[in-house]
Coordinates of C-alpha atoms in Angstrom, one line a residue:
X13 CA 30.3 4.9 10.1
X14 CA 30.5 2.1 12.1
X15 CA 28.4 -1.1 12.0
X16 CA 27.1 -0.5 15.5
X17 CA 25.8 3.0 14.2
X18 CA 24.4 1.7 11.0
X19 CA 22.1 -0.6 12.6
X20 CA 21.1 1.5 15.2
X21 CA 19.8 4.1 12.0
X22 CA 18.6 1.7 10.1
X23 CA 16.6 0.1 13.4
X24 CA 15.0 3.8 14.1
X25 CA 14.2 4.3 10.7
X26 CA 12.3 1.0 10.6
X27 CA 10.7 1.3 13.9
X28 CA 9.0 4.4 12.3
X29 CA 7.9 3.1 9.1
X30 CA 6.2 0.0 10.5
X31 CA 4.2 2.1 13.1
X32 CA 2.8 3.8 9.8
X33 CA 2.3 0.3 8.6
X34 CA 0.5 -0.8 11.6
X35 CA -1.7 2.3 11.7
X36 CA -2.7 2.2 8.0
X37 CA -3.4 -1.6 8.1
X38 CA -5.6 -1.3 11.5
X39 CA -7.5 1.3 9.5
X40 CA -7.6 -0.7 6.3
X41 CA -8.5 -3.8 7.3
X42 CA -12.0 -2.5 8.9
X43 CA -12.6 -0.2 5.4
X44 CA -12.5 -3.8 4.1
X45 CA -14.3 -5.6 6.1
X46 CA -17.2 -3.5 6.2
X47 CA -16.7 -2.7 2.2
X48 CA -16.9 -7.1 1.7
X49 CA -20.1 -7.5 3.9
X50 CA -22.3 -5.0 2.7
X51 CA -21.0 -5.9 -1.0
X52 CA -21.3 -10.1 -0.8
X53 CA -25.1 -9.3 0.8
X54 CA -25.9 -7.3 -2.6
X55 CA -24.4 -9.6 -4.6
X56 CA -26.2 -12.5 -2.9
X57 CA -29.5 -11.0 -2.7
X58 CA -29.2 -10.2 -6.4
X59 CA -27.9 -14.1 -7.4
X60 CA -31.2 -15.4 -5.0
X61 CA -33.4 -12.9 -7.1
X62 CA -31.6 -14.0 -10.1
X63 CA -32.5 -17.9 -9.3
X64 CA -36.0 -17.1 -7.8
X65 CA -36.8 -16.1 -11.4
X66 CA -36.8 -19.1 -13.0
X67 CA -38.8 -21.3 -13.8
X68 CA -38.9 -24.9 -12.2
X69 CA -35.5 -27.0 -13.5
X70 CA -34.4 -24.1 -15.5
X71 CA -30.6 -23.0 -15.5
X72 CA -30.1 -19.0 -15.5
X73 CA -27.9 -17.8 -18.2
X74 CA -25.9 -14.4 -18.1
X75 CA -28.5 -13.4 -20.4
X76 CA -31.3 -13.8 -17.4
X77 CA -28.6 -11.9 -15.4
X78 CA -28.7 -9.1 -17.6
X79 CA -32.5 -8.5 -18.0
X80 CA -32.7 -8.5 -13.9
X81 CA -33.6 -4.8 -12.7
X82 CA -32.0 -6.1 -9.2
X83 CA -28.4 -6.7 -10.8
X84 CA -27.7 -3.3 -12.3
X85 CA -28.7 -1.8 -9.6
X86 CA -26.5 -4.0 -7.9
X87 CA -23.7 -2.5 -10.0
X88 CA -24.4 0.7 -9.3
X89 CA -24.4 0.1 -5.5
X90 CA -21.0 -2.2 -6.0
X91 CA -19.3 0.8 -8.2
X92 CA -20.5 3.4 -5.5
X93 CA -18.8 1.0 -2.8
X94 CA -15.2 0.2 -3.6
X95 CA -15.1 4.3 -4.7
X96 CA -16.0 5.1 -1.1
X97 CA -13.3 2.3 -0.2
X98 CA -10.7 4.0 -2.5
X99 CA -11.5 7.2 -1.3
X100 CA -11.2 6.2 2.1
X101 CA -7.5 3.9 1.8
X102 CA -6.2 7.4 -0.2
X103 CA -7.2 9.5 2.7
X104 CA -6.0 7.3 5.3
X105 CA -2.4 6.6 3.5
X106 CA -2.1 10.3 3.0
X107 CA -2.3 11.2 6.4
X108 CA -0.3 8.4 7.7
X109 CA 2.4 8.7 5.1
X110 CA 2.7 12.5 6.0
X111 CA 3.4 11.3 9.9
X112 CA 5.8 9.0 8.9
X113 CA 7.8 11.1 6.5
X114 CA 8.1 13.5 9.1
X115 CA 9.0 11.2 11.8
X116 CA 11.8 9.8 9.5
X117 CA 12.8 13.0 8.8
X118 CA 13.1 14.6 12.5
X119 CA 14.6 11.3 14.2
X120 CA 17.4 11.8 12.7
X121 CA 20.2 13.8 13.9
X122 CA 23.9 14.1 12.8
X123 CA 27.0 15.3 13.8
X124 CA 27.3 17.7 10.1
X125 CA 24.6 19.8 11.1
X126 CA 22.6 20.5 14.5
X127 CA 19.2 22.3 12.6
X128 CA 16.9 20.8 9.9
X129 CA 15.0 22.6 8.2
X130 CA 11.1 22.9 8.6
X131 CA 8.7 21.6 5.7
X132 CA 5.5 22.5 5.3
X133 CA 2.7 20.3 4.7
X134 CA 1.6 20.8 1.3
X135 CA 5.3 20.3 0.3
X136 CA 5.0 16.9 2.0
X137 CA 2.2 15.9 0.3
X138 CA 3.6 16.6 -3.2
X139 CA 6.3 14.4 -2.4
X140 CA 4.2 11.9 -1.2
X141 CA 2.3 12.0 -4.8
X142 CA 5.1 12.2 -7.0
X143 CA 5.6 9.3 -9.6
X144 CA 8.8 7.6 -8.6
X145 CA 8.7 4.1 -10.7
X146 CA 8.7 3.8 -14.7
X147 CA 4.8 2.7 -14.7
X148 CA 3.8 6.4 -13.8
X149 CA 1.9 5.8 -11.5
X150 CA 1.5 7.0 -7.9
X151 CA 0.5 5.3 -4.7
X152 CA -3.4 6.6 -5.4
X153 CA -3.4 5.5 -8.7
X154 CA -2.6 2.0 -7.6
X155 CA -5.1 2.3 -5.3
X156 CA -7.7 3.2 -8.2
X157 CA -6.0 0.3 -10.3
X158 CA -6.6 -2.4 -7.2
X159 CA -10.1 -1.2 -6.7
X160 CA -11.0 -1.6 -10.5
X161 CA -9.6 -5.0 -11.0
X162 CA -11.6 -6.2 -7.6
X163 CA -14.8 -4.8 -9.4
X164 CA -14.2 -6.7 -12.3
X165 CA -13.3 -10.2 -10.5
X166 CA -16.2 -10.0 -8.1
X167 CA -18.4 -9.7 -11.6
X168 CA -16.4 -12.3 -12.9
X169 CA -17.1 -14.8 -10.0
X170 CA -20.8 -13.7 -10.7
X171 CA -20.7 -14.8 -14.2
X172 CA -19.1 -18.0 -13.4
X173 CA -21.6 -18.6 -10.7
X174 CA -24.1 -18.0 -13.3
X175 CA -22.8 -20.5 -16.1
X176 CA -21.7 -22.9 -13.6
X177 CA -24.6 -23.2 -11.8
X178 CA -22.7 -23.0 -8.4
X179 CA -25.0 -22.3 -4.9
X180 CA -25.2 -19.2 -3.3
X181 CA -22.8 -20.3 -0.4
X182 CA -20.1 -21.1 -3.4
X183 CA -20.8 -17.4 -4.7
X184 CA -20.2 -16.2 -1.2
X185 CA -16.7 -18.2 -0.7
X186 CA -15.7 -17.2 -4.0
X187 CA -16.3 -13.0 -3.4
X188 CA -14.5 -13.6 -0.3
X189 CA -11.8 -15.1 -1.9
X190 CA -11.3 -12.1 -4.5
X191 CA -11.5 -9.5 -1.4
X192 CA -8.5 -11.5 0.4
X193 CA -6.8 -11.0 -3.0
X194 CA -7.1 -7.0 -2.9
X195 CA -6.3 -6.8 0.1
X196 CA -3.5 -8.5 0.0
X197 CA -2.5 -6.2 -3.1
X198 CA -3.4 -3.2 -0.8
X199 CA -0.9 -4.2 2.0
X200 CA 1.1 -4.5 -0.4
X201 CA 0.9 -1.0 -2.3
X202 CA 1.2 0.5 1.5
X203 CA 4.3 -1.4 2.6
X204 CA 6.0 -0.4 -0.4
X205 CA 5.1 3.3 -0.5
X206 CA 6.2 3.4 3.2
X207 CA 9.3 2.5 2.5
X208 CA 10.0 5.2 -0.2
X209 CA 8.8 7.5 1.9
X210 CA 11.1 6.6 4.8
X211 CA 14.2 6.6 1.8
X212 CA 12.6 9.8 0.6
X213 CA 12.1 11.7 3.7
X214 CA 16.1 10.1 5.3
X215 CA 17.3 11.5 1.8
X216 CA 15.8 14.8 2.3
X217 CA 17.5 15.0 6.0
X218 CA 20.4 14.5 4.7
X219 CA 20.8 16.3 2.1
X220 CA 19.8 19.4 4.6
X221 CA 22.4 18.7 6.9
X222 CA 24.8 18.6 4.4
X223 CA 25.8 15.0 3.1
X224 CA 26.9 14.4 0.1
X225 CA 26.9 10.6 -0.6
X226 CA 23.8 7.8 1.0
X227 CA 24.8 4.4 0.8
X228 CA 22.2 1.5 0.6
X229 CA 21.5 -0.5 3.7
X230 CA 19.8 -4.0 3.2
X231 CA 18.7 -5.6 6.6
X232 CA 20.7 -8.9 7.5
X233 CA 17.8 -11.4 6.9
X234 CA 17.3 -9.4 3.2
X235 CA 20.9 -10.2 2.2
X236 CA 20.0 -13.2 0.8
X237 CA 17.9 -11.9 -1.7
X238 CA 19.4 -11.7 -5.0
X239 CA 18.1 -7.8 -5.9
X240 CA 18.3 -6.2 -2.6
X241 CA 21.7 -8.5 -1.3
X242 CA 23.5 -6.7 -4.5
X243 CA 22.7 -3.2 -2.8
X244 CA 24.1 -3.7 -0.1
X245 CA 27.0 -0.6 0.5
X246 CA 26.3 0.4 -2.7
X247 CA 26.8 4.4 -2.7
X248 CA 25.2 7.1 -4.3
X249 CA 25.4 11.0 -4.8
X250 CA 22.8 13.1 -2.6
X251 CA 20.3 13.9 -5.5
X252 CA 20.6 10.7 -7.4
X253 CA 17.5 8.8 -8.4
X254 CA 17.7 5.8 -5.6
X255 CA 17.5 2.1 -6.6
X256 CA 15.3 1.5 -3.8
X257 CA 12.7 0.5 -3.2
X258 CA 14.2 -2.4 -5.3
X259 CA 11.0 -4.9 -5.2
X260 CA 7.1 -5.2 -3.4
X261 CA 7.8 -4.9 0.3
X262 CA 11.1 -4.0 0.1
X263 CA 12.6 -3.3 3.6
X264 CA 16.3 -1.8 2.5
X265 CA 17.2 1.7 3.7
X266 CA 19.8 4.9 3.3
X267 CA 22.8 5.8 5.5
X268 CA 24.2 8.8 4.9
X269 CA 28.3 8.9 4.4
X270 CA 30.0 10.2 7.1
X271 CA 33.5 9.6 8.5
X272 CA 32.1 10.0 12.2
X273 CA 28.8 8.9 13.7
X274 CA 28.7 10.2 17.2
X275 CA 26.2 11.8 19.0
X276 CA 23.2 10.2 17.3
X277 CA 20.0 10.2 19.1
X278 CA 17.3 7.8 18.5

C-alpha cells in the first residue's frame, strides 16, 4: 500500500475515534461538574458543622470528626454520588464506544472484498467488555477503580484539613484539586479504550474481508516515541493478540496488507 493510502486510513480511522472522544468528554465533563459541586457543598457544610462544634480556641481532631452525625451521613451521600457518576461514565462510554466501533468498522472499504458482514449489538458490546491487558481489567472496572480512589483522597483531604487545621476555603481548593485528578484519569481511561476499539473494530473488518496480515501504523509526530516509534511497520497475523494500544493515550493504528489499495472510500 502506498504511503499516500496509509495515511489517508489511518486519517479516517482517527477522524472517527476522536469524534467518540469529543462526545464522551462533552458528556463527562458536565457528570463531573455537577458530581464536584454538590459533593465539595457536603463536604463543606459537614467541615463548618465539624468546627461550629467546638468549643472557643479548641482544635478538632479526627476523633470530633468521627462522633459528628453530619459526617457519616456525609459519607453515605459522597458514596451514593460518585456511584451515580460511575454509573453514568459506564453508560455513556458504552454507547459511544458502540458508535465508534461501528463507524471504524463500516468506513472502511477494500479492494479484497465489496460486503462486510453485519454485527449485532450485543456482540459489540461483548467486545467492547472483554479484558484485553494483563491487569484483567475492563474499561468499567477502571472506571469503578478511579471512582474508589477519588472517594478515598477527597476523605483524605478531609482528614488533613482536620489535623492541619486548614480553613474551609483551603478544604474547598484541595477537593477541587483531587476531582481535576480523576478526571484527568477518566480522559484518560476513555482515550485509551477508544483507541482499542478503533484497532479492534479495523481488525475485525479486515479479517472479514479477507486479509491475512495488519501492520502497525504510528502517526508521524508519535515516531519519536520510544514504544510506539518501534511499531512502526511492524506486521502481524490477522488473529494475533495486537501490541497496541502500546501506552495511556496511545494514538497508533492497523493497516491491513494488501498489494493494491485502490478504490478506498473515506
Amino acid at each position: 500500500m502506498s504511503e499516500y493510502w496509509e495515511k489517508r486510513m489511518a486519517s479516517s480511522q482517527a477522524r472517527i475515534t476522536n469524534k467518540s472522544v469529543r462526545a464522551i468528554r462533552a458528556q463527562q465533563k458536565k457528570y463531573y461538574a455537577a458530581a464536584m459541586e454538590r459533593t465539595i457543598n457536603d463536604f463543606e457544610a459537614t467541615y463548618n458543622k465539624l468546627l461550629a462544634s467546638m468549643a472557643d480556641g479548641k482544635q478538632p481532631t479526627v476523633a470530633d470528626l468521627n462522633k459528628l452525625d453530619r459526617y457519616w451521613k456525609m459519607q453515605a451521600q459522597l458514596r451514593k454520588e460518585l456511584e451515580n457518576l460511575g454509573d453514568k461514565q459506564i453508560s455513556l462510554m458504552s454507547k459511544e464506544f458502540e458508535k465508534q466501533w461501528r463507524a471504524v468498522y463500516e468506513s472502511i472499504s477494500l479492494p479484497t472484498s465489496s460486503t462486510y458482514s453485519t454485527i449485532d449489538s450485543s456482540t459489540i458490546q461483548q467486545l467492547i467488555n472483554q479484558v484485553w491487558v494483563a491487569d484483567g481489567k475492563n474499561f468499567s472496572a477502571r472506571v469503578w477503580d478511579n471512582t474508589d480512589k477519588l472517594i478515598q483522597s477527597l476523605n483524605d483531604e478531609l482528614v488533613h484539613c482536620v489535623i492541619t487545621g486548614k480553613k474551609p476555603t483551603e478544604l474547598k481548593q484541595l477537593l477541587q484539586e483531587r476531582f481535576n485528578v480523576s478526571y484527568s484519569r477518566a480522559d484518560t481511561i476513555v482515550r485509551t479504550e477508544t483507541a482499542h476499539i478503533q484497532t479492534q473494530a479495523a481488525q475485525q473488518r479486515y479479517k472479514d474481508s479477507g486479509i491475512t496480515q495488519v501492520e502497525i501504523w504510528v502517526d508521524e509526530d508519535e515516531r519519536s516515541c520510544d514504544v510506539c516509534g518501534a511499531l512502526h511497520g511492524e506486521r502481524y497475523p490477522i488473529d494475533a493478540p495486537l501490541p497496541i494500544p502500546a501506552h495511556p493515550n496511545c494514538r497508533c493504528c492497523i493497516l491491513p496488507v494488501v498489494e493494491s489499495f485502490l478504490g478506498v472510500r473515506r
